Short mmCIF file of C-alpha atoms in Angstrom, two decimals:
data_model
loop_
_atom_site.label_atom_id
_atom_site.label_comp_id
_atom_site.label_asym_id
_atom_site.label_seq_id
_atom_site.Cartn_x
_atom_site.Cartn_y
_atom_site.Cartn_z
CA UNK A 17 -5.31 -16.08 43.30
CA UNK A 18 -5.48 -11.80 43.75
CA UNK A 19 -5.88 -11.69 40.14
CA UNK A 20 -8.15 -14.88 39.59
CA UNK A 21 -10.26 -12.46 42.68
CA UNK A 22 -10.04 -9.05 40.50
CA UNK A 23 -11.38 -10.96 37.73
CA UNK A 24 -14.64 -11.19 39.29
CA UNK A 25 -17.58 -10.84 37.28
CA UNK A 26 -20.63 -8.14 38.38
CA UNK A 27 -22.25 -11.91 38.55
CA UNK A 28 -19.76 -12.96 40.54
CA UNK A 29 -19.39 -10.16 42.83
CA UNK A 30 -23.46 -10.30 43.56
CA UNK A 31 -23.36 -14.05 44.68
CA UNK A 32 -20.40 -12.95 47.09
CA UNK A 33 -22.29 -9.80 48.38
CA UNK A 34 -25.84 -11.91 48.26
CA UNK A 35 -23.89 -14.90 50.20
CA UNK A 36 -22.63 -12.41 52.92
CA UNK A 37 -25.93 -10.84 53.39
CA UNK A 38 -27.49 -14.27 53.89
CA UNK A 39 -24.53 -15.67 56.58
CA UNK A 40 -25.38 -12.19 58.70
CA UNK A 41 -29.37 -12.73 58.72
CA UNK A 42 -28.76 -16.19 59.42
CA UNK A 43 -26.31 -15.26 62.69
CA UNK A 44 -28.76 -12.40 63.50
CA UNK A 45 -32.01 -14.65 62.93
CA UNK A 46 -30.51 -18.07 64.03
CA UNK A 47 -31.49 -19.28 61.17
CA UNK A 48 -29.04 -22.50 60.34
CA UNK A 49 -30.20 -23.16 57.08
CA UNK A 50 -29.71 -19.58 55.59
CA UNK A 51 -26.48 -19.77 56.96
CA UNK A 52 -25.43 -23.00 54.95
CA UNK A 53 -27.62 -20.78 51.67
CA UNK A 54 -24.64 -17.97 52.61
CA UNK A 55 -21.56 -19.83 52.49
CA UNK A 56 -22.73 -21.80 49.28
CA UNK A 57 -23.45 -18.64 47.50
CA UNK A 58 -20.00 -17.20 48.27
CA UNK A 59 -18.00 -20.53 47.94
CA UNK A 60 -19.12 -20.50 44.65
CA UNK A 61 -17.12 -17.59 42.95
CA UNK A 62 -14.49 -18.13 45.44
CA UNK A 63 -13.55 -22.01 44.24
CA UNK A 64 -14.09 -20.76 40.63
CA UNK A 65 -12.03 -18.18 41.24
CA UNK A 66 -8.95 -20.55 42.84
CA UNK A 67 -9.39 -23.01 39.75
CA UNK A 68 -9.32 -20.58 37.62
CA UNK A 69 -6.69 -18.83 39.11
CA UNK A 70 -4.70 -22.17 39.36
CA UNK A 71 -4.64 -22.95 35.86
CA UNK A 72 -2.52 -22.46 32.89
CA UNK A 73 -3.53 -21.90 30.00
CA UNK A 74 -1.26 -22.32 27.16
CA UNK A 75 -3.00 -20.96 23.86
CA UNK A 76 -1.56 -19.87 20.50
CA UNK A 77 -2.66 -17.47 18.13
CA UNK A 78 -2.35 -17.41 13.95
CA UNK A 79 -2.55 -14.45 12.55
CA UNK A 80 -3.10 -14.22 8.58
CA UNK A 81 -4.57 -11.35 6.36
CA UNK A 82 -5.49 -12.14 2.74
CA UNK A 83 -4.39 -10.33 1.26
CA UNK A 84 -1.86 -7.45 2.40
CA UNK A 85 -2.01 -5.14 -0.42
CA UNK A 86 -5.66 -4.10 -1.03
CA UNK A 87 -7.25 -1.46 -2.94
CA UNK A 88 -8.91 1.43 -0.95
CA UNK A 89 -12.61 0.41 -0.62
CA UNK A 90 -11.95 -3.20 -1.02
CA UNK A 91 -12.42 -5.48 1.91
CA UNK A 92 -9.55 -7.93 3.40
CA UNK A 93 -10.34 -11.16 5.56
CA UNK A 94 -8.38 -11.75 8.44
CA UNK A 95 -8.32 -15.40 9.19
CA UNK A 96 -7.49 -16.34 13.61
CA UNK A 97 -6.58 -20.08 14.50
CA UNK A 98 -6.55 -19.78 18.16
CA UNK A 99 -5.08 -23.26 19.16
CA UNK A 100 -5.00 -24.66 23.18
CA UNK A 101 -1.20 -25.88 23.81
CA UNK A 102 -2.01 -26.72 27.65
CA UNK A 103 -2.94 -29.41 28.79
CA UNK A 104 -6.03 -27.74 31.10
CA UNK A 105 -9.44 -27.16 28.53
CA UNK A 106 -10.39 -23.43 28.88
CA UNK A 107 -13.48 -21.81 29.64
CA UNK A 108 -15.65 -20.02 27.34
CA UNK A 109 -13.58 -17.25 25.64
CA UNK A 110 -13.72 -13.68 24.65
CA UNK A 111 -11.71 -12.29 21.70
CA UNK A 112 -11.40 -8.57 20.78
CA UNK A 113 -9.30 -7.88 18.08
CA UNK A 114 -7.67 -4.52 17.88
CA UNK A 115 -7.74 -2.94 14.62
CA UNK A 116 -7.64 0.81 13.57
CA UNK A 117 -10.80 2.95 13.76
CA UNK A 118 -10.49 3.50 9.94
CA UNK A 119 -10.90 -0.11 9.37
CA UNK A 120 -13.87 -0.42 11.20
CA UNK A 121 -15.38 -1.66 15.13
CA UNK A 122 -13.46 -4.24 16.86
CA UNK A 123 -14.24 -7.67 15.97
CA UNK A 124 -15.36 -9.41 18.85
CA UNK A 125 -15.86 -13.55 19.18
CA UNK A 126 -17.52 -15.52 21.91
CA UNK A 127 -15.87 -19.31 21.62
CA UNK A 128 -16.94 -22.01 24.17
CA UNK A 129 -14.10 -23.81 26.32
CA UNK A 130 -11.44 -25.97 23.74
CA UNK A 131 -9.60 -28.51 25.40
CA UNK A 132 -5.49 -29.70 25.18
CA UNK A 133 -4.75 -29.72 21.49
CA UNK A 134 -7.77 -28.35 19.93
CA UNK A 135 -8.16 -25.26 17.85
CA UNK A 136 -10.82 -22.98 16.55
CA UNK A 137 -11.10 -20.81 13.23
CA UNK A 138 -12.83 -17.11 13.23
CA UNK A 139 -12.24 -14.71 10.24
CA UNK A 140 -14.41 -11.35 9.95
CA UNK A 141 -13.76 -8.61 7.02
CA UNK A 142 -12.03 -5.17 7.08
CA UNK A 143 -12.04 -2.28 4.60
CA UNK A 144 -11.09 1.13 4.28
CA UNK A 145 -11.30 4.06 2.42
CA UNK A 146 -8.24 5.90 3.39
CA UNK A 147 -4.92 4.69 2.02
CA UNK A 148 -1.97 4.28 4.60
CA UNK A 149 0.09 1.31 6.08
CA UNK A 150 -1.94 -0.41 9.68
CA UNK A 151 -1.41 -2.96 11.61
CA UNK A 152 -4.11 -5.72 12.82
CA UNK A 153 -3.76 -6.63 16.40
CA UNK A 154 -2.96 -7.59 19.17
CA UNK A 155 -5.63 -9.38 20.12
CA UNK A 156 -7.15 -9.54 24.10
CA UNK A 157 -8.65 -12.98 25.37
CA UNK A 158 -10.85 -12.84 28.13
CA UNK A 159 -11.57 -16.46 30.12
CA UNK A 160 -14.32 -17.06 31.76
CA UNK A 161 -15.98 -19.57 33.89
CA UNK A 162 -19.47 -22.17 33.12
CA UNK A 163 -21.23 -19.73 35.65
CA UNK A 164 -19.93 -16.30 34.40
CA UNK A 165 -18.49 -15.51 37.66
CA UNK A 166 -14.81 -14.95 36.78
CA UNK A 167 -13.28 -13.86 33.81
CA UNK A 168 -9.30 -13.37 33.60
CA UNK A 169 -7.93 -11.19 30.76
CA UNK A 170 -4.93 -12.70 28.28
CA UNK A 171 -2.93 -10.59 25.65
CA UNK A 172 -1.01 -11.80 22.34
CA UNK A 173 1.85 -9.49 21.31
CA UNK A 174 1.61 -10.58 18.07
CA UNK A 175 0.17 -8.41 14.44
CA UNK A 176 0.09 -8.63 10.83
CA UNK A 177 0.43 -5.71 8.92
CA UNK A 178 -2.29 -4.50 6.01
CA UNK A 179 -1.49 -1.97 3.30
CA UNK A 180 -4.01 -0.13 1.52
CA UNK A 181 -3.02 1.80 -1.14
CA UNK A 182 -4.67 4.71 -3.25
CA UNK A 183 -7.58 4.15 -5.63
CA UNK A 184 -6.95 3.37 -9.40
CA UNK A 185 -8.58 3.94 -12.70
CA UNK A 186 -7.91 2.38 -15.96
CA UNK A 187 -6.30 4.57 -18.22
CA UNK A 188 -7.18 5.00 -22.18
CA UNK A 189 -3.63 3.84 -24.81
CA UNK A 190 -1.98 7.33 -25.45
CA UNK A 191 1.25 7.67 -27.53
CA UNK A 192 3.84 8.56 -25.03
CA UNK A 193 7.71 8.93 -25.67
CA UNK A 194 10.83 8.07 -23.50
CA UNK A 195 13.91 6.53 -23.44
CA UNK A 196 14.50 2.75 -24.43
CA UNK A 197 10.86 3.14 -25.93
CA UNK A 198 10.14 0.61 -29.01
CA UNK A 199 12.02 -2.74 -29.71
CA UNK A 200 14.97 -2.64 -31.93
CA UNK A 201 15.38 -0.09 -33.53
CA UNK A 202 15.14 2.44 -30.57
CA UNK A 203 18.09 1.34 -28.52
CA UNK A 204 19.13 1.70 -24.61
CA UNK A 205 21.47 4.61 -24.60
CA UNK A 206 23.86 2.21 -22.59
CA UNK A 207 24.60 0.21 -25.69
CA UNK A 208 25.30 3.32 -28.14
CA UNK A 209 29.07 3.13 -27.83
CA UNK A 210 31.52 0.11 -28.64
CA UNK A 211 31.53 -1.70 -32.30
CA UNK A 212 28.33 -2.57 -34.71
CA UNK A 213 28.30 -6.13 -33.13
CA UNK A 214 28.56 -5.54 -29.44
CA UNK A 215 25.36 -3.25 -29.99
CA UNK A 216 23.32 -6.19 -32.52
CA UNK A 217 23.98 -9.27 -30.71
CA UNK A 218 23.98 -11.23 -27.50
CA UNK A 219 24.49 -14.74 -26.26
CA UNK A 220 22.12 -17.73 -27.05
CA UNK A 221 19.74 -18.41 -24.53
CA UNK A 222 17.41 -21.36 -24.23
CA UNK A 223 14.75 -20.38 -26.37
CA UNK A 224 15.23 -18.11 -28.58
CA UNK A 225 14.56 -18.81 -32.33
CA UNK A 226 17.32 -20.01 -34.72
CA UNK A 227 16.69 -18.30 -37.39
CA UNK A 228 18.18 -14.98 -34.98
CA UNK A 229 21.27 -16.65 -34.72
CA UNK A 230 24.32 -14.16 -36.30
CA UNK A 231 26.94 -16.73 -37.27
CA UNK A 232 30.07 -14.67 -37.58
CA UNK A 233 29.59 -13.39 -34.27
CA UNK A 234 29.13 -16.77 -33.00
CA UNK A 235 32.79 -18.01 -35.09
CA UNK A 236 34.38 -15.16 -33.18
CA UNK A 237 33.11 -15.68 -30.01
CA UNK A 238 33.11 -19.27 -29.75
CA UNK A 239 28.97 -19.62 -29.00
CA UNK A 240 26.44 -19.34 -30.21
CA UNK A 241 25.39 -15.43 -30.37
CA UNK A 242 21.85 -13.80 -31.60
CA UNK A 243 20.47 -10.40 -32.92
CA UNK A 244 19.52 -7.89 -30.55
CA UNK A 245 17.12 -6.16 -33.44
CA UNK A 246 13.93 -8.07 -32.26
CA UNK A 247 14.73 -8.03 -28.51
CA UNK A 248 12.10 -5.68 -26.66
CA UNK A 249 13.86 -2.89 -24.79
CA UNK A 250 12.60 -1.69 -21.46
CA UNK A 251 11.25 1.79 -21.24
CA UNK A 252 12.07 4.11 -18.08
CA UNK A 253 9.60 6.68 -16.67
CA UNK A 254 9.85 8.93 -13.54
CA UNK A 255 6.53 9.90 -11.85
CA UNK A 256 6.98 12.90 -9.88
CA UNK A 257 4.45 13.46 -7.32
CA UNK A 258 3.84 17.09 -5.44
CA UNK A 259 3.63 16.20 -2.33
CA UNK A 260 3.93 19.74 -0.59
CA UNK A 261 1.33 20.90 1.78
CA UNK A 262 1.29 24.61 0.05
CA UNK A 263 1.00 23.37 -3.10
CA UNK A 264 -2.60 21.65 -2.56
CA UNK A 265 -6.30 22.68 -0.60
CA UNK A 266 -9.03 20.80 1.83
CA UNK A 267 -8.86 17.89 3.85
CA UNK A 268 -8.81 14.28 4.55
CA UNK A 269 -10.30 12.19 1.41
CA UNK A 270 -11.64 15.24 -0.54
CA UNK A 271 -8.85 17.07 -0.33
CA UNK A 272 -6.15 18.00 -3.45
CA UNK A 273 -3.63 15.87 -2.59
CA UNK A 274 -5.27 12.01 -1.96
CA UNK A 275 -6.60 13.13 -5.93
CA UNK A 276 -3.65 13.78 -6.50
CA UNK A 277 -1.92 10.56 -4.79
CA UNK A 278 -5.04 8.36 -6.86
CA UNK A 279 -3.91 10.48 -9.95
CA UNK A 280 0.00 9.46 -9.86
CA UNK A 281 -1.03 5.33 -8.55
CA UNK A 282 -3.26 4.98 -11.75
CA UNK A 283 -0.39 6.27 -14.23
CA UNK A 284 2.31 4.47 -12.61
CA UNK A 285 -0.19 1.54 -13.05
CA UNK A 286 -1.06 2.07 -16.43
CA UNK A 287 2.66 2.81 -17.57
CA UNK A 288 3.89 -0.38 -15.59
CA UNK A 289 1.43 -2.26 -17.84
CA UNK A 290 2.67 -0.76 -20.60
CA UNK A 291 5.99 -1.92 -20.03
CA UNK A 292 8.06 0.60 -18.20
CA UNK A 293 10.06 0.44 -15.29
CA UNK A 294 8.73 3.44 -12.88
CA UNK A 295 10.80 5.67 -10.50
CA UNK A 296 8.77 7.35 -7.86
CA UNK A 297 9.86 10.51 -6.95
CA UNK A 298 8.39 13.17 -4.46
CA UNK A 299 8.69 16.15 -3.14
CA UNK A 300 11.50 15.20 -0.94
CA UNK A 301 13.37 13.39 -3.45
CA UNK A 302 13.95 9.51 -4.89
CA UNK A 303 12.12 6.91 -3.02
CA UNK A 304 14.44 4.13 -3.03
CA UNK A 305 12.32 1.54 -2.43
CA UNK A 306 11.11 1.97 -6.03
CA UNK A 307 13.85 2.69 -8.06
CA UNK A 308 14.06 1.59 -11.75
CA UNK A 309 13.85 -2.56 -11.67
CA UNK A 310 13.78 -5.01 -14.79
CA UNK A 311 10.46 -6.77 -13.46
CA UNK A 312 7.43 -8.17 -14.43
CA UNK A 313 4.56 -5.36 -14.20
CA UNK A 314 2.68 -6.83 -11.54
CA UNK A 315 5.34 -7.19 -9.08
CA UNK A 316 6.87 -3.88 -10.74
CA UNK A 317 3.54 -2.43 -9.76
CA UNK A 318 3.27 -3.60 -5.90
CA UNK A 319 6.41 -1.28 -4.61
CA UNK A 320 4.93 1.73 -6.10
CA UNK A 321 1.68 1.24 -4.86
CA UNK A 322 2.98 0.49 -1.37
CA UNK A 323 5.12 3.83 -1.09
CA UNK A 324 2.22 5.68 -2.62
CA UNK A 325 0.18 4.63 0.20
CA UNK A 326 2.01 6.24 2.90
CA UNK A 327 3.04 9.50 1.04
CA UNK A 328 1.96 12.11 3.40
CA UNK A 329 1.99 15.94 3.22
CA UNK A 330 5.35 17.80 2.88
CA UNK A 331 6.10 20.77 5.25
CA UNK A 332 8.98 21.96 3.04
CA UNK A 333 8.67 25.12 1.06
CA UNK A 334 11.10 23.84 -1.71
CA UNK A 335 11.53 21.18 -4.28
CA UNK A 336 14.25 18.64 -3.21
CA UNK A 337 16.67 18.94 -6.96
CA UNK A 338 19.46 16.65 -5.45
CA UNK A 339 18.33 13.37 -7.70
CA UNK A 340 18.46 15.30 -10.56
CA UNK A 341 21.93 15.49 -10.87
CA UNK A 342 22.56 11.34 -11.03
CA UNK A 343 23.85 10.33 -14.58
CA UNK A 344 22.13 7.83 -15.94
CA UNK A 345 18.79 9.30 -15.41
CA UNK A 346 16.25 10.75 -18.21
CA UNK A 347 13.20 8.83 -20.46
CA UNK A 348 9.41 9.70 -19.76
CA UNK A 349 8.83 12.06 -17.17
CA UNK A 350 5.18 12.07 -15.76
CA UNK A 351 4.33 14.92 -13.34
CA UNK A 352 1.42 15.26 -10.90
CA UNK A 353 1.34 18.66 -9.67
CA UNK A 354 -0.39 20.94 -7.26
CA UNK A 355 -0.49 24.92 -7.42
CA UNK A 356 3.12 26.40 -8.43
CA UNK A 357 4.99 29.46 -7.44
CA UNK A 358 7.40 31.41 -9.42
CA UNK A 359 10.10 29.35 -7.07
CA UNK A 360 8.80 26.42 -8.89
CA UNK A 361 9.99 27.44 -12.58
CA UNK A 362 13.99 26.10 -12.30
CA UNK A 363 13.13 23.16 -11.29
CA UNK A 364 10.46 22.64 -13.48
CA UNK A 365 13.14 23.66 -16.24
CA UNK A 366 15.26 21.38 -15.35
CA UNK A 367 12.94 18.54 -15.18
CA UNK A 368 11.88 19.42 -18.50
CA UNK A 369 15.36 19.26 -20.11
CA UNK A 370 15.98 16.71 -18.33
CA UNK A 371 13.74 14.12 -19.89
CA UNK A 372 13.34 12.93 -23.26
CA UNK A 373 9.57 13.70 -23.37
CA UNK A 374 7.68 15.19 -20.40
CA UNK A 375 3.82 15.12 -19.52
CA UNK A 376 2.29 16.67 -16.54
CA UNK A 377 -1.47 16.56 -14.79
CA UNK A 378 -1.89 20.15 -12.81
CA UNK A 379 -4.32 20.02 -9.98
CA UNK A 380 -7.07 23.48 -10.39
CA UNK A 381 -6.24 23.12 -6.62
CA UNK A 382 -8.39 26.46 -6.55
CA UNK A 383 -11.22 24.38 -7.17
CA UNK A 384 -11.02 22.45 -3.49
CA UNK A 385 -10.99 25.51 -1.81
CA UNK A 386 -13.11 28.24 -3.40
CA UNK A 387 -13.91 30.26 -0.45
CA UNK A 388 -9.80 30.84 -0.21
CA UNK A 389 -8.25 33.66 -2.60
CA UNK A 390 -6.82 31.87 -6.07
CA UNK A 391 -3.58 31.45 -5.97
CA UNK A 392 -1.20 34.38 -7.73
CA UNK A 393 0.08 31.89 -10.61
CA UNK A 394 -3.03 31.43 -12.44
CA UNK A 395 -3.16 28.25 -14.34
CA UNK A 396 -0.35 25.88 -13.90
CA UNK A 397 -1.63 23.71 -17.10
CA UNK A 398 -1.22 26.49 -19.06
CA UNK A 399 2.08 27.82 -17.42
CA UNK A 400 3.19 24.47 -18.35
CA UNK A 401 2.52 24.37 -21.47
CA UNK A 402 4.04 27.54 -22.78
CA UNK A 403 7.33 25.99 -21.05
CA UNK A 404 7.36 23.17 -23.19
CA UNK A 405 5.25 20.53 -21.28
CA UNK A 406 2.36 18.45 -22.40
CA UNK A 407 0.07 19.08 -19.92
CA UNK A 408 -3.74 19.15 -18.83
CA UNK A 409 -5.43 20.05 -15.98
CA UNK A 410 -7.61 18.43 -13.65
CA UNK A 411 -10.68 19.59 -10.93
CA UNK A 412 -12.59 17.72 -8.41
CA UNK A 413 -15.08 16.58 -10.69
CA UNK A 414 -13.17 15.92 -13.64
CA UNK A 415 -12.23 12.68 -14.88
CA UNK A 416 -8.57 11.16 -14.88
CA UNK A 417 -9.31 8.62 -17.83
CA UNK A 418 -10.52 11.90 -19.77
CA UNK A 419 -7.94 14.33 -18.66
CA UNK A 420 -5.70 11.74 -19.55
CA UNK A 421 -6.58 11.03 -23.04
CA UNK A 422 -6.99 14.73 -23.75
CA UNK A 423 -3.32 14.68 -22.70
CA UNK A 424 -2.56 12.22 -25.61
CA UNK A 425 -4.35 14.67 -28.11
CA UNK A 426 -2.30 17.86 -27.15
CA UNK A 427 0.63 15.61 -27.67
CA UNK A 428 -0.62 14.55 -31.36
CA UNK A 429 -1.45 18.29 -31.79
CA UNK A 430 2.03 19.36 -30.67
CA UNK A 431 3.37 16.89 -33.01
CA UNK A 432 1.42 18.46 -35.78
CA UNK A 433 2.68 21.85 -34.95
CA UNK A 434 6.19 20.90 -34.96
CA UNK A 435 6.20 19.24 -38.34
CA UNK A 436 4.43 21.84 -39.81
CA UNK A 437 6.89 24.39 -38.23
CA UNK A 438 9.81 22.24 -39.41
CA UNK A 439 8.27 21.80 -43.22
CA UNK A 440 8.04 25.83 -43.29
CA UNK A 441 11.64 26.07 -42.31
CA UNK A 442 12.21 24.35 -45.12
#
């Protein structure tokens, strides 16, 4: 009852105060009938109050947003089945959904009373334009009476998460190189050891055509065995991402580094549709939640995407080396990088030799922040390049899609170079 009694309405609190001011001119007027005015005008909110107060209300809340990976700038819908589990109908009701300010204003519904067993569907529309992991919810219910005159607050626990993850843009076919590239003839490293046969065949499965069936294989094996020589190998790619905060300019949305986060999702998109498996790896080191997989490219895609979203600046000073040193590792190397310091050059060294081909996009990171003094290293796409890299680089206004494709002509040009070099050392 003391809450059902601090859930009165401004309504509900006038027909008390308007109720007492009657009974006290009626006692100082002897005025009967004003009196009897009084005490109906503050019964009123009081017996709404005690039935309110008295009842339970059993209601259930459903949750779902379609769909939980979204683009940045594309909307989501968030679908609520609020269902009445008790037995008493409820009043009219008040929902406020809490959502983060970047997704927008909180939703808010106005439902009239459901009784035992009934439900009711809402849905309303979120988007945002800054990448990062939220979480929808909890929602407040607020009951309240025919009359307005009491309304008694209610809170689910309950949320549903909502990942939005960096912008993309479709990027142009350019030839790239790596491990495992190819089918056939460019084999896994993992199979170069062991005898002619254990690197050219494999066992049947449903399937696969006849006519690749290697029958002295099979008579020494007992079953049926095929060539390898037509099976598609999977290609492996790292995508290093500078993450550090001294390595990029400006802030929020315009700033270096969410280019540079949109820069490294639409390559890891575009080489996960191209049929590699891509390692994510950041300033701090190997992310494991997106560590080389033998997937589809869709679902390949998704992890990448999701740890992307939430990459946030790095305080460190240094580039984390310690993944480096894992056997196994090497193919495609795709860098995204900010402005470099003469600490930088090992490990860029090492990254270079460590890869079978390597390709890098350097920020102008200059360009975010004119009114700052340039940075002492001058231009880190050109740095790179004289290292070894294939590399471009890329301003505010520039376009990845053309940045990118000019990276596929240095390679052809670097190509050109080197057989021409090789034909003279002839």
């Amino acid at each position: 009852m003391r809450e059902a009694l601090a859930g009165l309405t401004i309504r509900g609190r006038a027909f008390l105060a308007a109720g007492l001011t009657a009974v006290v001119c009626a006692l100082v007027m002897g005025q009967p009938t004003l009196a009897r005015v009084g005490v109906l005008a503050m019964a009123l909110p009081l017996v709404t109050a005690y039935f309110i107060g008295r009842s339970r209300y059993r209601l259930a809340l459903v949750r779902t947003v379609t769909p939980q990976l979204v683009a940045a700038g594309q909307p989501a819908r968030v679908q609520l089945t609020l269902t009445n589990e008790g037995r008493t109908p409820t009043g009219v009701l008040l929902l406020e959904d809490q959502v983060p300010y970047v997704l927008g204003t909180r939703p808010r519904f106005v439902l009239e009373g459901i009784g035992h067993g009934w439900r009711r569907h809402v849905s309303y529309q979120i988007r945002s334009d800054a990448r990062g992991h939220f979480e929808i919810g909890p929602m407040t219910v607020r009951v309240s009476d025919p009359f307005g005159l009491v309304e008694l607050g209610r809170a689910f626990h309950s949320s549903a998460p909502l990942t939005v993850t960096p912008r993309t843009v479709p990027l142009p076919q350019i030839p790239v190189g790596g491990a495992w590239t190819g089918s056939g003839d460019n084999r896994p490293r993992a199979f170069a050891i062991g005898s002619a046969e254990d690197v050219t065949v494999r066992e049947y499965r449903r399937g696969d055509d006849l006519r690749r069936v290697h029958w002295r294989s099979s008579a020494r094996v007992g079953e049926l065995m095929v060539r390898r020589e037509e099976q598609p190998w999977q290609s492996r790619a790292t995508l290093f991402l500078d993450n550090r905060l001294v390595s990029h300019r400006g802030q929020g949305l315009a700033s270096s580094l969410e280019t540079a986060v949109s820069a490294a999702a639409s390559i890891a998109v575009h080489l996960t549709h191209r049929g590699f498996t891509v390692r994510l790896v950041t300033a701090s080191g190997e992310d494991p939640s997106t560590a080389w997989h033998f997937r589809d490219a869709d679902v390949n895609t998704a992890p990448l995407l999701e740890a992307l979203a939430v990459v946030q600046a790095e305080h460190q000073p240094r580039l984390d080396t310690g993944w480096l040193t894992e056997s196994g590792r090497g193919g495609l190397v795709v860098a995204v990088l900010g402005s470099m310091t003469p600490t930088d050059q090992p490990f860029l060294s090492r990254l270079l030799h460590h890869s079978s081909a390597s390709m890098a996009v350097a920020l102008d990171v200059d360009a975010w922040a004119p009114h700052l003094a340039p940075s002492t290293t001058g231009s880190a796409a050109a740095a790179l390049v004289a290292q070894g890299w294939r590399a471009v680089p890329l301003g505010p206004r520039d376009r990845l899609d053309a940045a990118w494709q000019e990276l596929g002509r240095s390679g052809r040009r670097q190509r050109t170079a080197d057989s021409t070099t090789e034909a003279a050392t002839r």
